[in-house]
mmCIF file of C-alpha atoms and ligand atoms in Angstrom:
data_model
loop_
_atom_site.group_PDB
_atom_site.id
_atom_site.type_symbol
_atom_site.label_atom_id
_atom_site.label_comp_id
_atom_site.label_asym_id
_atom_site.label_seq_id
_atom_site.Cartn_x
_atom_site.Cartn_y
_atom_site.Cartn_z
ATOM 1 C CA MET D 1 -58.659 10.728 -35.552
ATOM 2 C CA SER D 2 -55.765 8.860 -34.047
ATOM 3 C CA THR D 3 -55.532 8.166 -30.387
ATOM 4 C CA THR D 4 -52.221 7.867 -28.594
ATOM 5 C CA GLN D 5 -52.033 4.601 -26.762
ATOM 6 C CA ILE D 6 -50.021 4.530 -23.618
ATOM 7 C CA SER D 7 -47.985 1.375 -23.524
ATOM 8 C CA GLU D 8 -48.870 -1.073 -20.829
ATOM 9 C CA GLU D 9 -45.564 -0.599 -19.097
ATOM 10 C CA GLU D 10 -45.925 3.194 -19.071
ATOM 11 C CA SER D 11 -49.456 3.088 -17.721
ATOM 12 C CA GLN D 12 -48.665 0.823 -14.805
ATOM 13 C CA THR D 13 -49.102 2.394 -11.455
ATOM 14 C CA ILE D 14 -46.493 1.995 -8.793
ATOM 15 C CA VAL D 15 -46.574 -1.523 -7.432
ATOM 16 C CA SER D 16 -46.858 -1.675 -3.716
ATOM 17 C CA SER D 17 -44.546 -4.153 -2.102
ATOM 18 C CA PRO D 18 -44.170 -4.768 1.617
ATOM 19 C CA LYS D 19 -40.455 -4.025 1.320
ATOM 20 C CA SER D 20 -38.938 -0.728 0.333
ATOM 21 C CA ILE D 21 -35.612 1.042 0.360
ATOM 22 C CA ILE D 22 -34.539 4.634 0.330
ATOM 23 C CA LEU D 23 -32.814 5.217 -2.987
ATOM 24 C CA ARG D 24 -30.403 8.153 -2.816
ATOM 25 C CA ILE D 25 -29.579 9.384 -6.287
ATOM 26 C CA SER D 26 -26.697 11.733 -6.939
ATOM 27 C CA ARG D 27 -27.842 14.671 -9.042
ATOM 28 C CA SER D 28 -25.439 17.031 -10.768
ATOM 29 C CA ASN D 29 -24.989 18.761 -14.078
ATOM 30 C CA PRO D 30 -21.542 20.200 -14.812
ATOM 31 C CA GLN D 31 -22.875 21.891 -17.963
ATOM 32 C CA THR D 32 -25.255 24.096 -16.009
ATOM 33 C CA GLY D 33 -22.925 24.273 -13.028
ATOM 34 C CA THR D 34 -25.331 22.338 -10.799
ATOM 35 C CA ALA D 35 -23.258 20.937 -7.953
ATOM 36 C CA LYS D 36 -23.678 17.406 -6.692
ATOM 37 C CA SER D 37 -26.549 16.803 -4.294
ATOM 38 C CA PHE D 38 -28.621 13.773 -3.351
ATOM 39 C CA MET D 39 -32.329 13.202 -3.881
ATOM 40 C CA GLU D 40 -34.064 10.516 -1.871
ATOM 41 C CA PHE D 41 -36.925 8.323 -2.999
ATOM 42 C CA LYS D 42 -38.766 5.537 -1.242
ATOM 43 C CA VAL D 43 -38.860 2.672 -3.709
ATOM 44 C CA PRO D 44 -40.629 -0.683 -3.247
ATOM 45 C CA TYR D 45 -38.684 -3.772 -4.260
ATOM 46 C CA GLU D 46 -39.000 -7.487 -4.729
ATOM 47 C CA LYS D 47 -36.275 -10.057 -4.472
ATOM 48 C CA TRP D 48 -35.566 -9.767 -8.193
ATOM 49 C CA THR D 49 -35.464 -5.965 -8.322
ATOM 50 C CA THR D 50 -32.138 -4.612 -9.526
ATOM 51 C CA VAL D 51 -30.733 -1.181 -8.723
ATOM 52 C CA LEU D 52 -31.412 -0.210 -12.347
ATOM 53 C CA ASP D 53 -35.059 -1.283 -11.938
ATOM 54 C CA ALA D 54 -35.286 0.924 -8.850
ATOM 55 C CA ILE D 55 -33.799 3.903 -10.704
ATOM 56 C CA LEU D 56 -36.211 3.370 -13.611
ATOM 57 C CA GLU D 57 -39.063 3.159 -11.101
ATOM 58 C CA VAL D 58 -38.038 6.585 -9.850
ATOM 59 C CA LYS D 59 -37.881 7.904 -13.417
ATOM 60 C CA LYS D 60 -41.326 6.510 -14.192
ATOM 61 C CA HIS D 61 -43.170 7.611 -11.089
ATOM 62 C CA PHE D 62 -41.267 10.381 -9.321
ATOM 63 C CA ASP D 63 -38.784 12.255 -11.451
ATOM 64 C CA HIS D 64 -38.321 11.497 -15.117
ATOM 65 C CA SER D 65 -35.345 13.875 -15.368
ATOM 66 C CA VAL D 66 -32.889 11.521 -13.598
ATOM 67 C CA GLY D 67 -29.962 11.039 -16.001
ATOM 68 C CA VAL D 68 -28.932 7.389 -16.325
ATOM 69 C CA ARG D 69 -27.524 5.342 -19.186
ATOM 70 C CA TYR D 70 -28.550 1.751 -19.804
ATOM 71 C CA SER D 71 -29.428 -0.512 -22.682
ATOM 72 C CA CYS D 72 -29.325 -4.301 -22.434
ATOM 73 C CA ARG D 73 -30.385 -4.683 -18.785
ATOM 74 C CA GLN D 74 -28.480 -7.981 -18.687
ATOM 75 C CA ALA D 75 -24.830 -7.116 -17.975
ATOM 76 C CA THR D 76 -23.854 -7.233 -21.627
ATOM 77 C CA CYS D 77 -23.686 -3.715 -23.038
ATOM 78 C CA GLY D 78 -21.571 -2.163 -20.257
ATOM 79 C CA SER D 79 -23.664 1.026 -20.107
ATOM 80 C CA CYS D 80 -24.994 1.108 -16.568
ATOM 81 C CA GLY D 81 -21.832 1.234 -14.433
ATOM 82 C CA MET D 82 -22.136 3.417 -11.354
ATOM 83 C CA ILE D 83 -21.052 3.595 -7.745
ATOM 84 C CA ILE D 84 -23.585 1.680 -5.689
ATOM 85 C CA ASN D 85 -23.168 1.976 -1.937
ATOM 86 C CA GLY D 86 -19.552 3.033 -2.443
ATOM 87 C CA LYS D 87 -18.509 0.309 -4.887
ATOM 88 C CA PRO D 88 -18.374 0.395 -8.685
ATOM 89 C CA ARG D 89 -21.014 -2.041 -10.002
ATOM 90 C CA LEU D 90 -23.388 -2.575 -12.899
ATOM 91 C CA ALA D 91 -26.823 -1.313 -11.853
ATOM 92 C CA CYS D 92 -28.584 -3.969 -13.947
ATOM 93 C CA PHE D 93 -26.499 -6.725 -12.388
ATOM 94 C CA THR D 94 -26.883 -5.681 -8.754
ATOM 95 C CA LYS D 95 -29.988 -6.805 -6.920
ATOM 96 C CA ILE D 96 -31.277 -4.630 -4.098
ATOM 97 C CA VAL D 97 -31.437 -7.663 -1.757
ATOM 98 C CA GLU D 98 -27.757 -8.477 -2.166
ATOM 99 C CA LEU D 99 -26.812 -5.030 -0.844
ATOM 100 C CA ASN D 100 -28.279 -5.840 2.596
ATOM 101 C CA SER D 101 -29.098 -2.217 3.245
ATOM 102 C CA ASP D 102 -32.239 -0.129 3.652
ATOM 103 C CA VAL D 103 -30.495 2.771 1.983
ATOM 104 C CA VAL D 104 -29.035 2.435 -1.500
ATOM 105 C CA THR D 105 -26.871 5.306 -2.692
ATOM 106 C CA VAL D 106 -26.081 5.622 -6.374
ATOM 107 C CA GLU D 107 -23.421 7.972 -7.728
ATOM 108 C CA PRO D 108 -21.661 8.391 -11.066
ATOM 109 C CA MET D 109 -18.462 6.384 -11.578
ATOM 110 C CA ASN D 110 -15.236 7.903 -10.288
ATOM 111 C CA ASN D 111 -12.426 8.835 -12.685
ATOM 112 C CA PHE D 112 -14.822 9.722 -15.517
ATOM 113 C CA PRO D 113 -16.201 13.178 -16.370
ATOM 114 C CA VAL D 114 -19.884 13.403 -15.398
ATOM 115 C CA ILE D 115 -22.336 14.234 -18.182
ATOM 116 C CA ARG D 116 -25.352 14.470 -15.881
ATOM 117 C CA ASP D 117 -26.476 12.693 -12.704
ATOM 118 C CA LEU D 118 -25.379 9.042 -13.143
ATOM 119 C CA ALA D 119 -24.215 9.221 -16.752
ATOM 120 C CA VAL D 120 -20.494 9.632 -17.364
ATOM 121 C CA ASN D 121 -18.447 10.336 -20.457
ATOM 122 C CA PHE D 122 -16.643 7.287 -21.886
ATOM 123 C CA ASP D 123 -14.766 9.133 -24.665
ATOM 124 C CA ARG D 124 -11.326 8.826 -23.116
ATOM 125 C CA MET D 125 -11.700 5.146 -22.245
ATOM 126 C CA PHE D 126 -12.908 4.316 -25.742
ATOM 127 C CA SER D 127 -10.137 6.284 -27.453
ATOM 128 C CA THR D 128 -7.468 4.640 -25.268
ATOM 129 C CA HIS D 129 -9.013 1.244 -25.977
ATOM 130 C CA LYS D 130 -8.912 2.010 -29.715
ATOM 131 C CA LYS D 131 -5.316 3.243 -29.509
ATOM 132 C CA LEU D 132 -4.200 -0.205 -28.345
ATOM 133 C CA LYS D 133 -5.481 -1.859 -31.542
ATOM 134 C CA PRO D 134 -8.191 -4.114 -30.086
ATOM 135 C CA TYR D 135 -8.215 -6.479 -33.058
ATOM 136 C CA ILE D 136 -6.010 -9.182 -34.547
ATOM 137 C CA VAL D 137 -3.065 -7.550 -36.318
ATOM 138 C CA ARG D 138 -1.572 -9.553 -39.176
ATOM 139 C CA ASP D 139 -1.075 -9.147 -42.911
ATOM 140 C CA ASP D 140 -2.696 -12.343 -44.147
ATOM 141 C CA SER D 141 -6.324 -13.151 -43.583
ATOM 142 C CA GLU D 142 -8.272 -16.316 -42.939
ATOM 143 C CA ILE D 143 -11.045 -15.190 -45.270
ATOM 144 C CA THR D 144 -9.047 -14.820 -48.480
ATOM 145 C CA SER D 145 -9.073 -17.793 -50.829
ATOM 146 C CA LYS D 146 -6.445 -20.505 -50.471
ATOM 147 C CA THR D 147 -5.891 -19.676 -46.797
ATOM 148 C CA LYS D 148 -7.183 -21.757 -43.967
ATOM 149 C CA GLU D 149 -8.821 -20.863 -40.706
ATOM 150 C CA PHE D 150 -6.250 -19.844 -38.080
ATOM 151 C CA LEU D 151 -6.636 -22.757 -35.745
ATOM 152 C CA GLN D 152 -5.794 -22.556 -32.045
ATOM 153 C CA THR D 153 -5.282 -25.238 -29.456
ATOM 154 C CA PRO D 154 -7.405 -25.108 -26.274
ATOM 155 C CA GLU D 155 -4.230 -24.075 -24.400
ATOM 156 C CA GLU D 156 -3.711 -21.127 -26.747
ATOM 157 C CA VAL D 157 -7.328 -20.035 -26.281
ATOM 158 C CA GLU D 158 -7.007 -20.389 -22.510
ATOM 159 C CA LYS D 159 -4.257 -17.762 -22.468
ATOM 160 C CA TYR D 160 -6.580 -14.915 -23.400
ATOM 161 C CA ILE D 161 -10.185 -16.097 -23.272
ATOM 162 C CA GLN D 162 -11.133 -14.516 -19.928
ATOM 163 C CA PHE D 163 -9.914 -11.131 -21.176
ATOM 164 C CA SER D 164 -12.205 -11.306 -24.191
ATOM 165 C CA SER D 165 -15.225 -11.137 -21.844
ATOM 166 C CA CYS D 166 -14.642 -7.429 -21.268
ATOM 167 C CA ILE D 167 -17.787 -5.373 -21.978
ATOM 168 C CA LYS D 168 -16.039 -1.978 -21.662
ATOM 169 C CA CYS D 169 -18.166 -0.962 -18.702
ATOM 170 C CA GLY D 170 -15.312 1.054 -17.177
ATOM 171 C CA LEU D 171 -15.830 -0.237 -13.623
ATOM 172 C CA CYS D 172 -12.159 -1.244 -13.428
ATOM 173 C CA ASN D 173 -11.020 2.242 -14.449
ATOM 174 C CA SER D 174 -13.406 3.713 -11.903
ATOM 175 C CA ALA D 175 -11.923 1.568 -9.108
ATOM 176 C CA CYS D 176 -8.287 2.189 -10.068
ATOM 177 C CA PRO D 177 -6.397 4.437 -7.593
ATOM 178 C CA THR D 178 -3.834 5.467 -10.222
ATOM 179 C CA MET D 179 -6.625 6.673 -12.525
ATOM 180 C CA ALA D 180 -7.800 8.897 -9.675
ATOM 181 C CA THR D 181 -4.623 10.983 -9.738
ATOM 182 C CA ASP D 182 -3.036 10.333 -13.134
ATOM 183 C CA SER D 183 -5.412 11.608 -15.807
ATOM 184 C CA SER D 184 -3.070 10.339 -18.547
ATOM 185 C CA PHE D 185 -2.780 6.756 -17.261
ATOM 186 C CA ILE D 186 -3.827 4.182 -19.874
ATOM 187 C CA GLY D 187 -5.946 2.362 -17.306
ATOM 188 C CA PRO D 188 -6.671 -1.290 -16.495
ATOM 189 C CA GLN D 189 -9.394 -1.707 -19.133
ATOM 190 C CA ALA D 190 -7.115 -0.883 -22.080
ATOM 191 C CA LEU D 191 -4.091 -2.661 -20.578
ATOM 192 C CA ALA D 192 -6.125 -5.846 -20.105
ATOM 193 C CA GLN D 193 -7.220 -5.602 -23.730
ATOM 194 C CA ALA D 194 -3.631 -5.086 -24.867
ATOM 195 C CA TYR D 195 -2.798 -8.361 -23.124
ATOM 196 C CA ARG D 196 -5.864 -10.070 -24.614
ATOM 197 C CA TYR D 197 -4.576 -9.466 -28.158
ATOM 198 C CA ILE D 198 -0.859 -9.891 -27.470
ATOM 199 C CA ALA D 199 -1.540 -13.288 -25.882
ATOM 200 C CA ASP D 200 -3.590 -14.390 -28.887
ATOM 201 C CA SER D 201 -1.490 -16.785 -30.978
ATOM 202 C CA ARG D 202 -3.060 -15.419 -34.206
ATOM 203 C CA ASP D 203 -1.909 -11.881 -33.499
ATOM 204 C CA LYS D 204 1.260 -10.285 -34.813
ATOM 205 C CA GLY D 205 0.872 -6.820 -33.284
ATOM 206 C CA LYS D 206 2.753 -7.444 -30.041
ATOM 207 C CA ASN D 207 5.592 -5.007 -30.643
ATOM 208 C CA GLU D 208 3.292 -2.173 -31.734
ATOM 209 C CA ARG D 209 1.143 -2.541 -28.624
ATOM 210 C CA LEU D 210 4.088 -2.939 -26.252
ATOM 211 C CA LYS D 211 5.503 0.299 -27.634
ATOM 212 C CA ILE D 212 2.236 2.130 -26.892
ATOM 213 C CA ILE D 213 2.007 0.932 -23.290
ATOM 214 C CA ASP D 214 5.713 1.398 -22.542
ATOM 215 C CA GLU D 215 5.587 5.119 -21.829
ATOM 216 C CA PRO D 216 5.613 7.328 -18.696
ATOM 217 C CA HIS D 217 1.821 7.072 -18.191
ATOM 218 C CA GLY D 218 1.619 3.498 -19.410
ATOM 219 C CA ILE D 219 1.790 0.086 -17.792
ATOM 220 C CA TRP D 220 4.452 1.007 -15.211
ATOM 221 C CA ARG D 221 2.101 3.325 -13.366
ATOM 222 C CA CYS D 222 0.049 0.343 -12.186
ATOM 223 C CA HIS D 223 0.915 -0.294 -8.527
ATOM 224 C CA PHE D 224 -1.005 -3.553 -8.356
ATOM 225 C CA ALA D 225 -3.733 -2.378 -5.994
ATOM 226 C CA GLY D 226 -5.871 -5.069 -7.647
ATOM 227 C CA SER D 227 -9.124 -3.114 -7.208
ATOM 228 C CA CYS D 228 -9.818 -3.393 -10.945
ATOM 229 C CA SER D 229 -10.075 -7.167 -10.693
ATOM 230 C CA MET D 230 -12.199 -6.948 -7.534
ATOM 231 C CA VAL D 231 -14.965 -4.988 -9.278
ATOM 232 C CA CYS D 232 -15.062 -6.536 -12.748
ATOM 233 C CA PRO D 233 -18.574 -7.954 -13.293
ATOM 234 C CA LYS D 234 -17.397 -10.297 -16.042
ATOM 235 C CA GLY D 235 -14.665 -12.125 -14.176
ATOM 236 C CA VAL D 236 -11.846 -10.456 -16.084
ATOM 237 C CA ASP D 237 -8.648 -10.052 -14.050
ATOM 238 C CA PRO D 238 -7.046 -6.882 -15.436
ATOM 239 C CA ALA D 239 -4.457 -6.806 -12.639
ATOM 240 C CA MET D 240 -3.170 -10.206 -13.726
ATOM 241 C CA GLY D 241 -3.190 -9.160 -17.384
ATOM 242 C CA ILE D 242 -1.061 -6.143 -16.494
ATOM 243 C CA GLN D 243 1.489 -8.287 -14.639
ATOM 244 C CA LEU D 244 1.635 -10.748 -17.549
ATOM 245 C CA LEU D 245 2.168 -7.824 -19.944
ATOM 246 C CA ARG D 246 5.032 -6.605 -17.780
ATOM 247 C CA GLY D 247 6.620 -10.012 -18.272
ATOM 248 C CA TYR D 248 6.933 -9.236 -21.998
ATOM 249 C CA LEU D 249 8.574 -5.881 -21.298
ATOM 250 C CA LEU D 250 10.949 -7.283 -18.678
ATOM 251 C CA GLY D 251 11.922 -10.157 -20.956
ATOM 252 C CA PHE D 252 10.355 -12.989 -18.891
ATOM 253 C CA ARG D 253 7.845 -13.791 -21.621
ATOM 254 C CA ARG D 254 8.239 -14.007 -25.394
ATOM 255 C CA MET G 1 14.408 6.517 -23.108
ATOM 256 C CA ARG G 2 11.728 3.835 -22.987
ATOM 257 C CA GLU G 3 9.986 3.595 -19.640
ATOM 258 C CA SER G 4 10.732 -0.153 -19.430
ATOM 259 C CA ILE G 5 14.471 0.595 -19.466
ATOM 260 C CA VAL G 6 14.013 3.223 -16.742
ATOM 261 C CA MET G 7 12.013 0.728 -14.671
ATOM 262 C CA LYS G 8 14.574 -2.051 -15.184
ATOM 263 C CA VAL G 9 17.173 0.356 -13.816
ATOM 264 C CA HIS G 10 14.727 1.228 -10.998
ATOM 265 C CA TYR G 11 14.273 -2.418 -9.963
ATOM 266 C CA GLY G 12 17.959 -3.220 -10.481
ATOM 267 C CA THR G 13 19.133 -0.339 -8.314
ATOM 268 C CA ALA G 14 16.678 -1.407 -5.595
ATOM 269 C CA LEU G 15 18.077 -4.952 -5.553
ATOM 270 C CA GLY G 16 21.673 -3.694 -5.657
ATOM 271 C CA ALA G 17 21.049 -1.191 -2.863
ATOM 272 C CA VAL G 18 19.423 -3.824 -0.629
ATOM 273 C CA ALA G 19 22.410 -6.145 -1.111
ATOM 274 C CA LEU G 20 25.019 -3.441 -0.473
ATOM 275 C CA VAL G 21 23.172 -1.919 2.502
ATOM 276 C CA ALA G 22 23.124 -5.456 3.959
ATOM 277 C CA VAL G 23 26.921 -5.583 3.556
ATOM 278 C CA HIS G 24 27.151 -2.121 5.127
ATOM 279 C CA ILE G 25 25.073 -3.243 8.130
ATOM 280 C CA LEU G 26 27.064 -6.485 8.468
ATOM 281 C CA PHE G 27 30.216 -4.371 8.736
ATOM 282 C CA ARG G 28 28.781 -2.939 11.952
ATOM 283 C CA LEU G 29 29.066 -6.435 13.412
ATOM 284 C CA THR G 30 32.832 -6.550 12.920
ATOM 285 C CA GLN G 31 33.144 -4.678 16.188
ATOM 286 C CA GLU G 32 30.917 -3.476 18.988
ATOM 287 C CA PHE G 33 28.064 -1.456 17.452
ATOM 288 C CA SER G 34 28.600 1.781 19.411
ATOM 289 C CA LYS G 35 32.330 1.557 18.738
ATOM 290 C CA SER G 36 31.768 1.116 15.035
ATOM 291 C CA LEU G 37 29.999 4.486 14.961
ATOM 292 C CA GLN G 38 32.807 6.388 16.641
ATOM 293 C CA TYR G 39 34.647 9.041 14.620
ATOM 294 C CA GLU G 40 37.874 7.071 14.211
ATOM 295 C CA SER G 41 36.059 3.932 13.078
ATOM 296 C CA VAL G 42 33.995 5.849 10.552
ATOM 297 C CA ILE G 43 37.076 7.551 9.103
ATOM 298 C CA ALA G 44 38.883 4.211 9.046
ATOM 299 C CA ASN G 45 35.990 2.796 7.040
ATOM 300 C CA TYR G 46 36.274 5.609 4.504
ATOM 301 C CA GLU G 47 40.023 5.089 4.216
ATOM 302 C CA PHE G 48 39.559 1.387 3.497
ATOM 303 C CA LEU G 49 39.172 1.568 -0.295
ATOM 304 C CA PRO G 50 36.790 -1.410 -0.851
ATOM 305 C CA TYR G 51 34.488 -0.013 1.854
ATOM 306 C CA ALA G 52 34.637 3.473 0.333
ATOM 307 C CA LEU G 53 33.659 1.915 -3.003
ATOM 308 C CA VAL G 54 30.692 0.153 -1.356
ATOM 309 C CA LEU G 55 29.571 3.490 0.130
ATOM 310 C CA GLU G 56 29.931 5.210 -3.228
ATOM 311 C CA LEU G 57 27.900 2.471 -4.926
ATOM 312 C CA ILE G 58 25.177 2.702 -2.261
ATOM 313 C CA LEU G 59 25.073 6.454 -2.808
ATOM 314 C CA VAL G 60 24.709 6.074 -6.581
ATOM 315 C CA LEU G 61 22.160 3.239 -6.428
ATOM 316 C CA ILE G 62 19.961 4.898 -3.805
ATOM 317 C CA SER G 63 20.105 8.271 -5.552
ATOM 318 C CA ILE G 64 19.046 6.787 -8.897
ATOM 319 C CA HIS G 65 16.299 4.700 -7.306
ATOM 320 C CA GLY G 66 15.088 7.450 -4.996
ATOM 321 C CA PHE G 67 14.962 10.243 -7.534
ATOM 322 C CA ASN G 68 13.270 8.048 -10.124
ATOM 323 C CA GLY G 69 10.723 7.095 -7.463
ATOM 324 C CA LEU G 70 10.180 10.773 -6.744
ATOM 325 C CA ARG G 71 9.764 11.446 -10.491
ATOM 326 C CA VAL G 72 7.118 8.710 -10.714
ATOM 327 C CA ILE G 73 5.206 10.073 -7.701
ATOM 328 C CA LEU G 74 5.291 13.613 -9.086
ATOM 329 C CA LEU G 75 4.180 12.461 -12.553
ATOM 330 C CA GLU G 76 1.209 10.683 -11.024
ATOM 331 C CA LEU G 77 0.304 13.697 -8.937
ATOM 332 C CA LYS G 78 -0.111 16.169 -11.770
ATOM 333 C CA GLN G 79 0.080 16.041 -15.552
ATOM 334 C CA GLY G 80 1.022 18.496 -18.268
ATOM 335 C CA ARG G 81 3.813 18.749 -20.836
ATOM 336 C CA GLY G 82 5.779 21.552 -19.179
ATOM 337 C CA TYR G 83 5.304 20.166 -15.681
ATOM 338 C CA GLU G 84 6.406 16.679 -16.695
ATOM 339 C CA LYS G 85 9.536 17.969 -18.425
ATOM 340 C CA ALA G 86 10.375 20.077 -15.375
ATOM 341 C CA VAL G 87 9.887 17.064 -13.079
ATOM 342 C CA THR G 88 12.082 14.790 -15.219
ATOM 343 C CA TYR G 89 14.944 17.250 -15.652
ATOM 344 C CA GLY G 90 14.599 18.519 -12.079
ATOM 345 C CA CYS G 91 14.916 14.988 -10.708
ATOM 346 C CA ILE G 92 17.951 14.242 -12.919
ATOM 347 C CA ALA G 93 19.612 17.497 -11.788
ATOM 348 C CA ALA G 94 18.870 16.799 -8.112
ATOM 349 C CA MET G 95 20.203 13.251 -8.487
ATOM 350 C CA VAL G 96 23.439 14.452 -10.087
ATOM 351 C CA ALA G 97 23.847 17.099 -7.367
ATOM 352 C CA VAL G 98 23.338 14.590 -4.539
ATOM 353 C CA ILE G 99 25.741 12.075 -6.117
ATOM 354 C CA ALA G 100 28.330 14.789 -6.741
ATOM 355 C CA TYR G 101 28.134 16.149 -3.184
ATOM 356 C CA GLY G 102 28.137 12.665 -1.627
ATOM 357 C CA SER G 103 31.025 11.500 -3.806
ATOM 358 C CA ARG G 104 33.008 14.576 -2.826
ATOM 359 C CA THR G 105 32.510 13.678 0.852
ATOM 360 C CA ILE G 106 33.520 10.060 0.274
ATOM 361 C CA ILE G 107 36.613 11.003 -1.796
ATOM 362 C CA LEU G 108 37.792 13.626 0.675
ATOM 363 C CA ALA G 109 37.271 11.333 3.658
ATOM 364 C CA SER G 110 38.989 8.389 1.978
ATOM 365 C CA MET G 111 41.967 10.633 1.207
ATOM 366 C CA GLY G 112 42.113 11.680 4.839
ATOM 367 C CA MET G 113 41.141 15.255 4.000
ATOM 368 C CA SER G 114 37.983 15.491 6.102
HETATM 369 S S1 SF4 E 301 -12.205 -5.425 -17.531
HETATM 370 FE FE1 SF4 E 301 -14.164 -5.842 -16.473
HETATM 371 S S2 SF4 E 301 -14.543 -3.983 -15.269
HETATM 372 FE FE2 SF4 E 301 -13.017 -3.448 -16.824
HETATM 373 S S3 SF4 E 301 -14.182 -2.611 -18.528
HETATM 374 FE FE3 SF4 E 301 -13.888 -4.807 -18.935
HETATM 375 S S4 SF4 E 301 -15.697 -5.804 -18.091
HETATM 376 FE FE4 SF4 E 301 -15.663 -3.739 -17.220
HETATM 377 S S1 FES E 302 -27.722 -2.097 -18.999
HETATM 378 FE FE1 FES E 302 -26.285 -3.174 -20.225
HETATM 379 S S2 FES E 302 -24.789 -3.735 -18.784
HETATM 380 FE FE2 FES E 302 -26.334 -2.865 -17.556
#
């Protein structure tokens, strides 16, 4: 007869800590027509507790039905973006202590369709990202015989390297005021990636990408609010990338 | 038309309009301000061909810039194929109408037919 072992983590009882916060979690389910409401939970925390830890604590001990997406828990996979106390942030990269508040409110990201509770649908962002050819475009290859590695100088790498840190978390799109009203806008995430590849000296797909972004809901709908760059957890500056891209279209850059 | 061309025109008309409106305002300094706004002075301005041309250019530049700005705002407000076509053609039609009506006023006034 086999016995089901409960993993150590699962069997842990709630840890009591002298400090606690009220975690307000937005609950909604568009599929069942459940409108948005908030549920409150008193959650203990330590100085290392992240908002994601607090949400998982709630799932483990109070309500396992809270819908949240996460994977790496180290700001790498880009899954856990949400609005934390009014600002788009990664839940696994935001410590409770840094919020300086006894109440932490978590909501799904703006400008994305909600799947359930804190999980949003990334389909549109991913398809727009894909549309802009997020790879090196050129006919020859550095892996066929008789060709050499495509070498780059440090200066050439410097032109795009910060943009290659993007983890597709969507926080920039969530913060963008144009995305809030223009559902067809390409968005800062994809525009920054268009710049990342256009600025890469190995790439030959500049004209194809410029053509895609040069349309009525493309790059020109950015009004340089700069909120995308303010919220990026990876230090990418999409607002700057967009302005540099405009330079190509206005003929200031080659 | 590619959006970059439209936006180049948008920025260009803005710069041109700022420069010409500055000239227009500086003309007010050629005489006492209140006097420069009197009926006779205004008509005299229209009848002075270079000034009438400046006014016509301001009209064209501001109409192009303004109606394209309106198009952009309306496109960001709501999306949809039919709506976007209506906005684009509606803005072009309104721009042409404003330029035509304004030009008529300028031409008539400069010919002393006001
Ligand atoms: S640019 Fe920054 S905020 Fe935007 S998707 Fe990439 S990592 Fe996230
Ligand atoms: S869980 Fe992967 S980025 Fe937060």
